[in-house]
């Protein structure tokens, strides 16, 4: 393999003899190297052979956004999980899990503590994955000196479940689901009068969130908490325009599915939509639009 792009001493984008792109992780794998040089295989700790160019692009974008130590942290967590669960994950788990851990740490440091309404179900139906996810919290604490909650462990456990390609376990009506996601994205586009960059990490985050939301409302596992209500009131006031967009989305769900959002669900949508539109709104502002 030869180096195509160097991100830092420990992460590179390379291509093999068939020019298939791969992301390589390893201590000092790029030290003293330049683009076009041959990769020293003995320094490679992990080769990310992703399923499509889109996944490679997403991973490359993610690498540019997060601290390298968090990518190494995720690599450690995945390796330990594979050993504990006696399986091999799809490499795409690194994108979702790295992004989730990065965002969870950011939220924790901002004093935003999210609950997972599926916590009880995940403990019951995926006890092995949840147990390993609790160990992942210890690893995160060791690396970052941040103690995340059981709710975050349940989110991590879901990444372990999805990473096993257990499509039958989480089977959903994909075509119908995609139509709903497209409708919601159109509501957001018209509300903010923007175009949404579909190959961005924030777009992937938002689509994943909507899929989880659809799973929740179909499973009828939905409730509010007083802690979430307090945070909701703060966020609703801070992002008033985004909240108005969420009300339009709620109206859509009422009409299409006869479903009303809980305040917890509105909170999640506000935060995700705000992240989704942040870059596009900034571009418009910079150009005086």
Coordinates of C-alpha atoms in Angstrom, one line a residue:
X1 CA 0.0 0.0 0.0
X2 CA 1.1 3.6 -0.7
X3 CA 0.3 6.8 1.2
X4 CA -2.3 9.0 -0.4
X5 CA -2.9 11.5 2.4
X6 CA -1.3 12.1 5.8
X7 CA -3.6 13.4 8.6
X8 CA -1.0 13.2 11.3
X9 CA 1.8 10.8 12.4
X10 CA -0.7 8.2 13.4
X11 CA -3.4 8.3 10.7
X12 CA -3.1 8.1 7.0
X13 CA -5.3 7.5 3.9
X14 CA -3.7 4.9 1.7
X15 CA -4.5 2.8 -1.4
X16 CA -3.7 -0.8 -2.3
X17 CA -2.5 -2.2 -5.6
X18 CA -6.0 -2.0 -6.9
X19 CA -6.3 1.7 -5.8
X20 CA -8.9 0.8 -3.1
X21 CA -8.7 3.5 -0.4
X22 CA -8.2 2.5 3.2
X23 CA -7.7 4.4 6.4
X24 CA -4.7 3.2 8.4
X25 CA -4.2 3.8 12.1
X26 CA -0.9 3.1 13.9
X27 CA 1.6 4.8 16.2
X28 CA 4.2 6.6 14.0
X29 CA 2.8 5.1 10.8
X30 CA 3.4 8.4 8.9
X31 CA 6.5 9.6 10.8
X32 CA 9.1 10.8 8.3
X33 CA 6.8 9.8 5.4
X34 CA 5.3 11.7 2.5
X35 CA 2.5 11.2 0.0
X36 CA 3.4 8.4 -2.4
X37 CA 5.7 6.5 0.0
X38 CA 5.1 2.9 0.7
X39 CA 3.4 2.0 4.0
X40 CA 5.4 0.2 6.7
X41 CA 3.1 -2.7 7.5
X42 CA 4.7 -3.4 10.8
X43 CA 3.5 0.0 12.1
X44 CA -0.1 -0.5 11.1
X45 CA -2.4 -1.2 14.0
X46 CA -5.7 -1.1 12.2
X47 CA -6.8 -1.0 8.6
X48 CA -10.2 0.5 8.0
X49 CA -11.6 -1.2 4.9
X50 CA -14.9 0.6 4.5
X51 CA -17.7 -0.6 2.3
X52 CA -17.9 2.3 0.0
X53 CA -16.3 5.6 -1.0
X54 CA -19.0 7.4 0.9
X55 CA -18.0 5.7 4.1
X56 CA -14.3 6.4 3.4
X57 CA -15.1 10.1 2.8
X58 CA -17.2 10.2 6.0
X59 CA -14.3 8.7 8.0
X60 CA -11.8 11.0 6.5
X61 CA -14.0 14.0 7.4
X62 CA -14.4 12.7 10.9
X63 CA -10.7 12.3 11.4
X64 CA -10.3 15.9 10.5
X65 CA -12.9 17.0 13.1
X66 CA -11.9 15.0 16.2
X67 CA -8.7 14.7 18.4
X68 CA -6.6 11.7 17.4
X69 CA -6.6 10.3 20.9
X70 CA -10.4 9.8 20.6
X71 CA -9.9 7.7 17.5
X72 CA -7.3 5.6 19.3
X73 CA -9.8 5.4 22.2
X74 CA -12.5 4.0 19.9
X75 CA -10.1 1.6 18.4
X76 CA -9.2 0.3 21.9
X77 CA -12.9 0.0 22.8
X78 CA -13.8 -1.9 19.6
X79 CA -10.9 -4.3 20.0
X80 CA -11.9 -5.1 23.6
X81 CA -15.5 -5.5 22.6
X82 CA -14.6 -7.9 19.8
X83 CA -12.6 -10.0 22.2
X84 CA -15.3 -10.0 24.9
X85 CA -18.1 -10.7 22.5
X86 CA -16.0 -13.1 20.3
X87 CA -16.9 -11.5 17.0
X88 CA -15.7 -9.1 14.4
X89 CA -17.5 -5.8 13.8
X90 CA -18.1 -4.2 10.4
X91 CA -15.5 -1.4 10.1
X92 CA -18.3 1.2 9.7
X93 CA -18.8 0.9 13.5
X94 CA -15.7 3.2 13.8
X95 CA -17.5 6.1 12.2
X96 CA -20.6 6.0 14.3
X97 CA -19.0 5.1 17.6
X98 CA -16.1 7.6 17.3
X99 CA -18.6 10.3 16.5
X100 CA -20.9 9.3 19.3
X101 CA -18.1 9.2 21.9
X102 CA -16.8 12.6 20.7
X103 CA -20.3 14.1 21.0
X104 CA -21.0 12.5 24.3
X105 CA -17.9 13.9 25.8
X106 CA -18.8 17.4 24.4
X107 CA -22.3 17.2 25.8
X108 CA -21.0 16.1 29.2
X109 CA -18.6 19.0 29.4
X110 CA -21.4 21.3 28.5
X111 CA -23.5 19.9 31.3
X112 CA -26.0 18.2 28.9
X113 CA -26.8 14.7 30.1
X114 CA -29.1 12.8 27.7
X115 CA -31.3 9.8 28.6
X116 CA -31.9 6.8 26.4
X117 CA -35.5 5.7 26.6
X118 CA -34.4 2.3 25.4
X119 CA -32.1 1.8 28.5
X120 CA -34.2 -0.9 30.1
X121 CA -34.8 -2.8 26.9
X122 CA -31.2 -2.7 25.9
X123 CA -30.2 -4.1 29.3
X124 CA -32.8 -6.9 28.9
X125 CA -32.3 -7.9 25.3
X126 CA -28.6 -7.2 24.8
X127 CA -27.1 -7.9 28.2
X128 CA -23.7 -9.0 26.8
X129 CA -23.3 -5.8 24.7
X130 CA -24.4 -3.7 27.6
X131 CA -21.9 -5.3 29.9
X132 CA -19.1 -4.6 27.5
X133 CA -20.4 -1.0 27.0
X134 CA -20.1 -0.5 30.8
X135 CA -16.4 -1.5 30.5
X136 CA -16.1 1.0 27.7
X137 CA -17.1 3.7 30.1
X138 CA -14.1 2.7 32.3
X139 CA -11.9 3.0 29.2
X140 CA -13.3 6.4 28.4
X141 CA -12.7 7.6 32.0
X142 CA -9.1 6.3 31.8
X143 CA -8.4 8.2 28.5
X144 CA -10.6 11.4 29.1
X145 CA -11.1 11.6 32.9
X146 CA -14.8 11.9 32.2
X147 CA -17.4 9.5 33.8
X148 CA -20.3 9.0 31.5
X149 CA -23.6 7.6 32.5
X150 CA -25.4 4.2 32.0
X151 CA -27.5 6.0 29.4
X152 CA -24.4 6.6 27.3
X153 CA -23.4 2.9 27.9
X154 CA -26.7 1.9 26.3
X155 CA -26.0 4.1 23.3
X156 CA -22.6 2.4 22.9
X157 CA -24.2 -1.0 23.3
X158 CA -26.5 -0.2 20.3
X159 CA -23.4 0.6 18.2
X160 CA -22.1 -2.9 19.2
X161 CA -25.4 -4.4 18.2
X162 CA -25.6 -2.6 14.9
X163 CA -22.0 -3.3 14.1
X164 CA -22.8 -7.0 14.0
X165 CA -25.0 -6.5 11.0
X166 CA -28.0 -8.0 12.8
X167 CA -30.4 -6.6 10.3
X168 CA -33.2 -9.0 11.3
X169 CA -33.0 -7.8 14.9
X170 CA -33.5 -4.2 14.1
X171 CA -35.6 -4.8 10.9
X172 CA -37.6 -1.7 9.9
X173 CA -39.5 -0.8 6.8
X174 CA -36.6 0.9 5.0
X175 CA -38.5 2.3 2.0
X176 CA -41.2 3.9 4.2
X177 CA -38.5 5.1 6.7
X178 CA -36.5 6.8 4.0
X179 CA -39.6 8.6 2.7
X180 CA -40.2 9.9 6.2
X181 CA -36.6 11.1 6.5
X182 CA -36.8 12.8 3.1
X183 CA -40.0 14.6 4.2
X184 CA -38.4 15.8 7.4
X185 CA -35.3 17.0 5.6
X186 CA -37.5 19.0 3.3
X187 CA -39.3 20.6 6.2
X188 CA -35.9 21.7 7.6
X189 CA -34.7 23.0 4.2
X190 CA -37.8 25.1 3.7
X191 CA -37.9 26.4 7.2
X192 CA -34.3 27.6 7.2
X193 CA -34.2 28.3 3.4
X194 CA -31.0 26.3 3.1
X195 CA -29.5 23.3 1.3
X196 CA -28.2 20.5 3.4
X197 CA -24.8 18.9 2.8
X198 CA -25.7 15.2 2.6
X199 CA -22.1 13.9 2.8
X200 CA -21.5 15.7 6.1
X201 CA -21.1 14.0 9.5
X202 CA -24.0 16.1 10.9
X203 CA -26.3 14.8 8.2
X204 CA -25.4 11.2 9.1
X205 CA -26.0 11.9 12.7
X206 CA -29.4 13.4 12.0
X207 CA -30.5 10.5 9.8
X208 CA -29.4 8.1 12.5
X209 CA -31.4 10.0 15.1
X210 CA -34.6 10.0 13.0
X211 CA -34.2 6.2 12.5
X212 CA -34.0 5.7 16.3
X213 CA -37.0 8.0 16.8
X214 CA -39.1 5.9 14.3
X215 CA -38.0 2.8 16.2
X216 CA -39.1 4.3 19.5
X217 CA -42.5 5.5 18.3
X218 CA -43.2 2.1 16.8
X219 CA -42.2 0.4 20.0
X220 CA -44.2 2.8 22.1
X221 CA -41.3 3.2 24.6
X222 CA -41.7 6.9 25.3
X223 CA -41.7 9.0 28.4
X224 CA -40.4 12.3 29.8
X225 CA -38.3 13.1 32.9
X226 CA -38.2 16.3 35.0
X227 CA -34.5 16.6 34.3
X228 CA -35.1 16.5 30.5
X229 CA -37.9 19.1 30.9
X230 CA -35.6 21.6 32.6
X231 CA -33.0 21.2 29.9
X232 CA -35.7 21.3 27.2
X233 CA -36.9 24.7 28.5
X234 CA -33.3 26.1 28.3
X235 CA -32.7 24.7 24.8
X236 CA -36.1 25.8 23.5
X237 CA -35.4 29.4 24.6
X238 CA -31.8 29.4 23.2
X239 CA -32.7 27.9 19.8
X240 CA -36.2 29.4 19.3
X241 CA -36.1 29.2 15.5
X242 CA -35.1 25.6 15.6
X243 CA -37.9 24.9 18.1
X244 CA -40.4 26.3 15.6
X245 CA -39.0 23.9 13.0
X246 CA -39.5 21.0 15.4
X247 CA -43.1 22.0 15.9
X248 CA -43.6 21.7 12.1
X249 CA -42.0 18.3 12.2
X250 CA -44.3 17.3 15.1
X251 CA -47.3 18.5 13.1
X252 CA -46.1 16.2 10.3
X253 CA -45.9 13.2 12.6
X254 CA -49.4 14.0 14.0
X255 CA -50.9 14.1 10.5
X256 CA -49.0 11.1 9.1
X257 CA -48.7 8.8 12.1
X258 CA -51.0 10.2 14.7
X259 CA -48.0 10.7 17.0
X260 CA -47.1 13.6 19.3
X261 CA -43.6 14.2 20.4
X262 CA -42.6 14.2 24.1
X263 CA -40.5 17.0 25.4
X264 CA -37.5 14.7 25.4
X265 CA -38.0 13.9 21.8
X266 CA -38.4 17.6 20.9
X267 CA -35.2 18.3 22.8
X268 CA -33.3 15.7 20.8
X269 CA -34.6 17.1 17.5
X270 CA -33.7 20.6 18.5
X271 CA -30.1 19.7 19.2
X272 CA -29.7 17.5 16.1
X273 CA -31.3 20.0 13.8
X274 CA -29.2 22.8 15.3
X275 CA -26.1 20.9 14.5
X276 CA -27.3 19.9 11.0
X277 CA -28.0 23.5 10.1
X278 CA -25.2 25.3 11.9
X279 CA -22.7 25.1 9.1
X280 CA -25.1 26.1 6.4
X281 CA -26.5 29.0 8.4
X282 CA -22.9 30.2 9.0
X283 CA -22.1 30.1 5.3
X284 CA -25.1 32.2 4.6
X285 CA -24.2 34.7 7.3
X286 CA -20.6 35.0 6.0
X287 CA -22.0 35.8 2.6
X288 CA -24.6 38.3 3.9
X289 CA -27.5 36.2 2.8

